[in-house]
Tab-separated table of C-alpha atoms in Angstrom:
chain	number	residue	atom	x	y	z
A	1	MET	CA	18.401	-18.868	-45.325
A	2	SER	CA	17.461	-15.822	-44.036
A	3	ALA	CA	16.980	-12.661	-46.772
A	4	TYR	CA	18.858	-9.932	-44.325
A	5	PRO	CA	22.086	-10.201	-45.738
A	6	LEU	CA	20.808	-9.804	-49.323
A	7	ALA	CA	18.592	-6.899	-48.294
A	8	ALA	CA	21.361	-5.134	-46.515
A	9	ALA	CA	23.740	-5.456	-49.560
A	10	MET	CA	20.815	-4.041	-51.638
A	11	MET	CA	20.387	-1.087	-49.171
A	12	ILE	CA	23.838	-0.353	-49.073
A	13	ALA	CA	24.067	-0.153	-52.813
A	14	SER	CA	20.967	1.768	-53.147
A	15	GLY	CA	22.769	4.353	-50.647
A	16	SER	CA	25.467	4.991	-52.823
A	17	ILE	CA	23.870	5.234	-55.906
A	18	HIS	CA	21.367	7.878	-54.293
A	19	ALA	CA	24.326	9.913	-53.676
A	20	VAL	CA	25.388	10.125	-57.340
A	21	VAL	CA	21.783	11.194	-58.191
A	22	ASN	CA	21.677	13.969	-55.522
A	23	ALA	CA	25.268	15.318	-56.808
A	24	ILE	CA	23.514	15.353	-60.332
A	25	VAL	CA	20.894	17.446	-58.988
A	26	LYS	CA	22.825	19.897	-56.778
A	27	GLY	CA	25.282	20.217	-59.928
A	28	GLY	CA	22.421	21.272	-62.315
A	29	ARG	CA	22.403	25.080	-63.215
A	30	ASP	CA	18.602	24.721	-62.074
A	31	LYS	CA	17.889	22.625	-59.024
A	32	MET	CA	14.238	22.287	-59.465
A	33	ALA	CA	14.354	21.703	-63.350
A	34	ALA	CA	17.325	19.142	-62.703
A	35	ARG	CA	14.888	17.331	-60.233
A	36	ALA	CA	11.961	17.630	-62.467
A	37	PHE	CA	13.921	15.707	-65.581
A	38	THR	CA	15.074	13.365	-62.998
A	39	ASP	CA	11.743	12.128	-62.042
A	40	ALA	CA	10.006	12.562	-65.605
A	41	ALA	CA	13.134	10.393	-67.222
A	42	ALA	CA	12.171	7.591	-64.661
A	43	ALA	CA	8.647	7.627	-65.308
A	44	ILE	CA	9.284	7.731	-69.103
A	45	ILE	CA	11.523	4.421	-68.664
A	46	LEU	CA	9.486	2.685	-66.685
A	47	LEU	CA	5.825	3.436	-68.431
A	48	PRO	CA	5.815	0.665	-70.730
A	49	ALA	CA	6.494	-1.783	-67.879
A	50	ILE	CA	2.754	-1.062	-66.580
A	51	LEU	CA	1.613	-3.212	-69.321
A	52	PHE	CA	3.510	-6.146	-67.751
A	53	VAL	CA	3.018	-5.891	-64.238
A	54	PRO	CA	-0.102	-6.489	-61.946
A	55	LEU	CA	-2.395	-3.560	-60.729
A	56	PRO	CA	-0.913	-2.390	-57.288
A	57	GLN	CA	-4.006	-3.771	-55.804
A	58	GLY	CA	-4.108	-3.369	-51.589
A	59	ALA	CA	-1.562	-0.693	-52.055
A	60	TRP	CA	-3.363	2.167	-53.814
A	61	GLY	CA	-3.840	3.919	-50.599
A	62	TRP	CA	-0.150	3.676	-49.790
A	63	LEU	CA	0.664	4.824	-53.450
A	64	ALA	CA	-1.258	7.975	-52.893
A	65	ALA	CA	0.250	8.850	-49.501
A	66	SER	CA	3.854	8.125	-50.717
A	67	ALA	CA	3.312	10.541	-53.930
A	68	LEU	CA	2.235	13.096	-51.382
A	69	GLY	CA	5.095	12.448	-48.760
A	70	HIS	CA	7.543	12.554	-51.987
A	71	ALA	CA	6.189	15.894	-53.148
A	72	ILE	CA	6.750	17.676	-49.987
A	73	TYR	CA	10.268	16.287	-49.613
A	74	LEU	CA	11.258	16.907	-53.295
A	75	TYR	CA	10.377	20.481	-52.719
A	76	ALA	CA	12.163	20.744	-49.483
A	77	LEU	CA	15.327	18.987	-50.903
A	78	ILE	CA	15.303	21.571	-53.490
A	79	ARG	CA	14.821	24.600	-51.602
A	80	ALA	CA	17.718	23.131	-49.152
A	81	TYR	CA	20.069	22.566	-52.154
A	82	GLN	CA	19.100	26.454	-53.352
A	83	VAL	CA	20.536	27.813	-50.003
A	84	ALA	CA	23.412	25.274	-49.036
A	85	ASP	CA	26.308	23.302	-50.055
A	86	LEU	CA	25.798	19.269	-50.604
A	87	THR	CA	27.964	18.737	-48.072
A	88	ALA	CA	26.450	20.879	-45.386
A	89	ALA	CA	22.633	19.779	-46.449
A	90	TYR	CA	23.191	16.301	-47.170
A	91	PRO	CA	24.392	14.893	-43.606
A	92	VAL	CA	21.607	16.772	-41.882
A	93	LEU	CA	18.887	15.526	-43.872
A	94	ARG	CA	19.933	11.944	-44.425
A	95	GLY	CA	21.073	12.094	-40.889
A	96	THR	CA	17.580	12.830	-39.378
A	97	ALA	CA	15.850	10.261	-41.597
A	98	PRO	CA	17.173	6.994	-39.775
A	99	VAL	CA	16.292	8.296	-36.495
A	100	VAL	CA	12.778	9.090	-37.219
A	101	THR	CA	12.289	6.079	-39.147
A	102	ALA	CA	13.696	4.528	-36.133
A	103	LEU	CA	11.237	5.839	-33.812
A	104	ALA	CA	8.059	5.591	-36.062
A	105	THR	CA	8.626	1.884	-36.784
A	106	ILE	CA	10.253	0.676	-33.737
A	107	GLY	CA	8.743	2.612	-31.145
A	108	TRP	CA	5.153	3.215	-32.945
A	109	LEU	CA	4.555	0.158	-35.453
A	110	GLY	CA	6.576	-2.344	-33.008
A	111	GLU	CA	8.879	-3.671	-35.688
A	112	PRO	CA	11.686	-5.902	-34.288
A	113	ALA	CA	15.008	-4.637	-34.064
A	114	THR	CA	18.164	-5.966	-31.881
A	115	VAL	CA	20.029	-4.033	-29.448
A	116	ALA	CA	23.009	-4.073	-31.963
A	117	GLN	CA	20.673	-2.514	-34.824
A	118	VAL	CA	19.341	-0.075	-32.838
A	119	ALA	CA	22.947	1.243	-31.618
A	120	GLY	CA	23.992	1.060	-35.307
A	121	ILE	CA	21.261	3.384	-36.088
A	122	ALA	CA	22.414	5.973	-33.558
A	123	LEU	CA	25.984	5.486	-34.554
A	124	ILE	CA	24.859	6.280	-37.869
A	125	ALA	CA	22.890	9.371	-37.208
A	126	GLY	CA	25.502	10.713	-35.057
A	127	ALA	CA	28.194	10.267	-37.117
A	128	MET	CA	26.244	12.413	-40.086
A	129	LEU	CA	25.429	15.142	-37.608
A	130	VAL	CA	29.200	15.150	-36.913
A	131	LEU	CA	29.887	16.446	-40.242
A	132	THR	CA	27.391	19.638	-39.652
A	133	VAL	CA	29.330	20.507	-36.454
A	134	GLY	CA	31.609	23.604	-37.309
A	135	ARG	CA	29.812	24.310	-40.520
A	136	HIS	CA	28.139	27.371	-41.724
A	137	ILE	CA	24.598	26.579	-42.283
A	138	ASP	CA	21.880	29.050	-41.505
A	139	ARG	CA	18.598	28.766	-40.330
A	140	ALA	CA	16.567	28.301	-43.761
A	141	ALA	CA	18.876	25.963	-44.798
A	142	LEU	CA	18.722	23.865	-41.415
A	143	GLY	CA	14.928	24.012	-41.555
A	144	TRP	CA	14.461	22.780	-45.015
A	145	SER	CA	17.101	20.108	-44.590
A	146	LEU	CA	15.509	18.724	-41.252
A	147	LEU	CA	12.121	19.002	-43.023
A	148	THR	CA	13.648	17.145	-46.072
A	149	GLY	CA	14.825	14.328	-43.478
A	150	VAL	CA	11.582	13.862	-41.560
A	151	THR	CA	9.765	13.432	-44.848
A	152	ILE	CA	12.266	10.643	-46.256
A	153	ALA	CA	11.578	8.790	-43.269
A	154	ILE	CA	7.723	9.387	-43.595
A	155	TYR	CA	7.769	8.147	-47.172
A	156	THR	CA	10.120	5.449	-45.975
A	157	VAL	CA	7.526	4.035	-43.635
A	158	ILE	CA	5.007	4.315	-46.133
A	159	ASP	CA	7.089	2.623	-48.819
A	160	ALA	CA	7.877	-0.397	-46.692
A	161	ARG	CA	4.015	-0.786	-45.862
A	162	GLY	CA	3.252	-0.367	-49.561
A	163	VAL	CA	5.558	-2.591	-51.104
A	164	ARG	CA	4.409	-5.644	-49.075
A	165	ALA	CA	0.948	-4.564	-49.368
A	166	ALA	CA	1.069	-4.801	-53.259
A	167	PRO	CA	0.746	-8.233	-54.891
A	168	ALA	CA	4.465	-8.124	-55.927
A	169	ALA	CA	7.196	-5.698	-55.550
A	170	THR	CA	7.786	-4.664	-58.876
A	171	SER	CA	4.100	-3.892	-59.289
A	172	TYR	CA	4.625	-1.156	-56.513
A	173	ILE	CA	8.074	0.286	-57.872
A	174	VAL	CA	6.757	0.677	-61.427
A	175	TRP	CA	3.670	2.642	-60.304
A	176	LEU	CA	5.204	4.487	-57.944
A	177	PHE	CA	7.767	5.753	-60.378
A	178	VAL	CA	5.205	6.559	-62.931
A	179	VAL	CA	2.933	8.307	-60.584
A	180	MET	CA	5.870	10.511	-58.894
A	181	GLY	CA	7.151	11.284	-62.327
A	182	ALA	CA	3.799	13.037	-63.067
A	183	VAL	CA	3.142	14.549	-59.884
A	184	VAL	CA	6.750	16.277	-59.951
A	185	LEU	CA	6.736	17.257	-63.499
A	186	VAL	CA	3.211	19.254	-62.617
A	187	MET	CA	4.394	20.274	-59.201
A	188	PHE	CA	7.885	21.826	-60.274
A	189	GLY	CA	6.117	23.272	-63.718
A	190	ALA	CA	3.459	25.043	-61.861
A	191	ALA	CA	6.208	26.292	-59.226
A	192	SER	CA	8.288	27.508	-62.014
A	193	ARG	CA	5.335	28.704	-63.964
A	194	GLY	CA	6.780	26.816	-66.703
A	195	ALA	CA	10.220	28.101	-66.738
A	196	ILE	CA	11.911	24.505	-66.246
A	197	PHE	CA	10.601	23.409	-69.766
A	198	THR	CA	12.832	25.961	-71.399
A	199	GLN	CA	15.770	24.111	-70.010
A	200	VAL	CA	14.850	20.523	-71.614
A	201	ARG	CA	17.351	20.894	-74.493
A	202	SER	CA	20.166	21.329	-71.984
A	203	GLY	CA	19.095	19.390	-69.082
A	204	TRP	CA	17.796	16.167	-70.533
A	205	ARG	CA	20.743	14.378	-70.768
A	206	PRO	CA	21.863	14.860	-66.949
A	207	GLY	CA	17.899	14.217	-66.035
A	208	ALA	CA	17.959	11.013	-67.921
A	209	THR	CA	20.971	9.534	-66.364
A	210	ALA	CA	19.727	10.640	-63.235
A	211	GLY	CA	16.318	9.295	-63.723
A	212	ALA	CA	17.631	5.726	-64.688
A	213	LEU	CA	20.167	5.898	-61.604
A	214	SER	CA	16.978	6.878	-59.419
A	215	ILE	CA	15.178	3.852	-60.700
A	216	VAL	CA	18.194	1.939	-59.856
A	217	THR	CA	18.644	3.337	-56.154
A	218	TYR	CA	14.947	3.314	-54.946
A	219	GLY	CA	14.063	-0.048	-56.655
A	220	LEU	CA	16.789	-1.669	-54.773
A	221	ALA	CA	15.877	0.194	-51.756
A	222	LEU	CA	12.125	-0.919	-52.152
A	223	SER	CA	13.241	-4.555	-52.868
A	224	ALA	CA	15.154	-4.764	-49.727
A	225	LEU	CA	12.238	-3.240	-47.603
A	226	ALA	CA	9.982	-6.068	-49.041
A	227	LEU	CA	12.510	-8.468	-47.491
A	228	GLY	CA	13.494	-7.300	-43.778
A	229	PRO	CA	12.758	-4.737	-41.193
A	230	THR	CA	12.468	-1.116	-42.005
A	231	ALA	CA	14.494	1.074	-39.352
A	232	PRO	CA	17.797	-0.990	-39.640
A	233	LEU	CA	17.332	-1.331	-43.615
A	234	ALA	CA	16.591	2.547	-43.829
A	235	ALA	CA	19.889	3.113	-41.814
A	236	LEU	CA	22.152	1.302	-43.874
A	237	ARG	CA	21.153	3.444	-46.903
A	238	GLU	CA	22.606	6.321	-45.237
A	239	THR	CA	25.967	4.849	-45.802
A	240	GLY	CA	25.963	6.509	-48.996
A	241	MET	CA	27.126	9.501	-47.161
A	242	VAL	CA	30.644	7.967	-47.699
A	243	THR	CA	29.802	8.224	-51.441
A	244	ALA	CA	29.020	11.452	-50.892
A	245	LEU	CA	32.096	12.573	-48.943
A	246	LEU	CA	34.168	10.812	-51.890
A	247	ILE	CA	32.416	12.739	-54.520
A	248	GLY	CA	32.989	15.931	-52.607
A	249	VAL	CA	36.898	15.592	-52.383
A	250	PHE	CA	37.403	13.820	-55.967
A	251	ALA	CA	34.958	15.594	-57.881
A	252	LEU	CA	34.295	18.959	-55.968
A	253	GLY	CA	37.676	19.316	-54.884
A	254	GLU	CA	36.857	19.433	-50.854
A	255	ARG	CA	39.326	19.024	-48.290
A	256	VAL	CA	39.205	16.045	-45.978
A	257	THR	CA	39.409	17.070	-42.132
A	258	GLY	CA	39.517	14.726	-39.274
A	259	ARG	CA	36.050	15.219	-38.356
A	260	ARG	CA	34.974	13.871	-41.957
A	261	VAL	CA	37.323	10.829	-41.361
A	262	LEU	CA	35.626	10.268	-37.882
A	263	ALA	CA	32.584	10.507	-39.596
A	264	VAL	CA	32.822	8.129	-42.400
A	265	LEU	CA	34.427	5.640	-39.740
A	266	GLY	CA	31.235	6.070	-37.482
A	267	ILE	CA	28.911	5.426	-40.309
A	268	LEU	CA	30.752	2.267	-41.524
A	269	GLY	CA	30.811	1.040	-37.924
A	270	GLY	CA	27.097	1.635	-37.586
A	271	ALA	CA	26.459	-0.267	-40.917
A	272	ALA	CA	28.839	-3.055	-39.383
A	273	LEU	CA	26.550	-3.382	-36.214
A	274	ILE	CA	23.305	-3.342	-38.037
A	275	VAL	CA	24.346	-6.144	-41.135
A	276	GLY	CA	26.247	-7.980	-38.119
């Protein structure tokens, strides 16, 4: 039996949980501190696990490249959230990623994809971008969101290779979270000149929640990438935008428009093409 249906289900679940993590970070008073606490919490939770998983032999280079890609991604993400609403920035950064990922993995690396899967990727990306039409988003917000989307694609391709090169998917996942926790804490600590550490008392609870969810969302994503083709599975993760819209409507009180309904239907239609 093909592992693809399981991988697809894991990636769809990953996308929904990812939207929740981003909503927690966006809702934090200090976005940089919220993200630092998220990654630090994930690293602390998984730190004991390094004693029980094999060393990621054969994947150290991918881990190093992924850490650099994630660092750039997180800095761009925080800058985007500092200057734009979640419902303005999130569709751009998530809509950009599957297109760039597909170009890299299908066009450059030669991974297989069916015509239906390519059509599904294009439909999801187009539906995401429909959400930004008519919204006010200035050049700075657009630039940071686009950079975030490109770096998502870059680290997705890197991690897809890395998780397959490691002796076990769990090895790569555990070590990536531990390394990233240290990198992000140092990076944002330096960028804020230590200011983020003054918010530990008020920020550790949401950070711990988001950190635990981060392990689940990206652990699912990496496990899925170990089982199936990168581009279609990466595109399926963008179905999390449906969850982001639901959060915007029911938690943030945002208005439902015909454009948003159309975009959600496009996302679900693209997911059906990819899975089917």
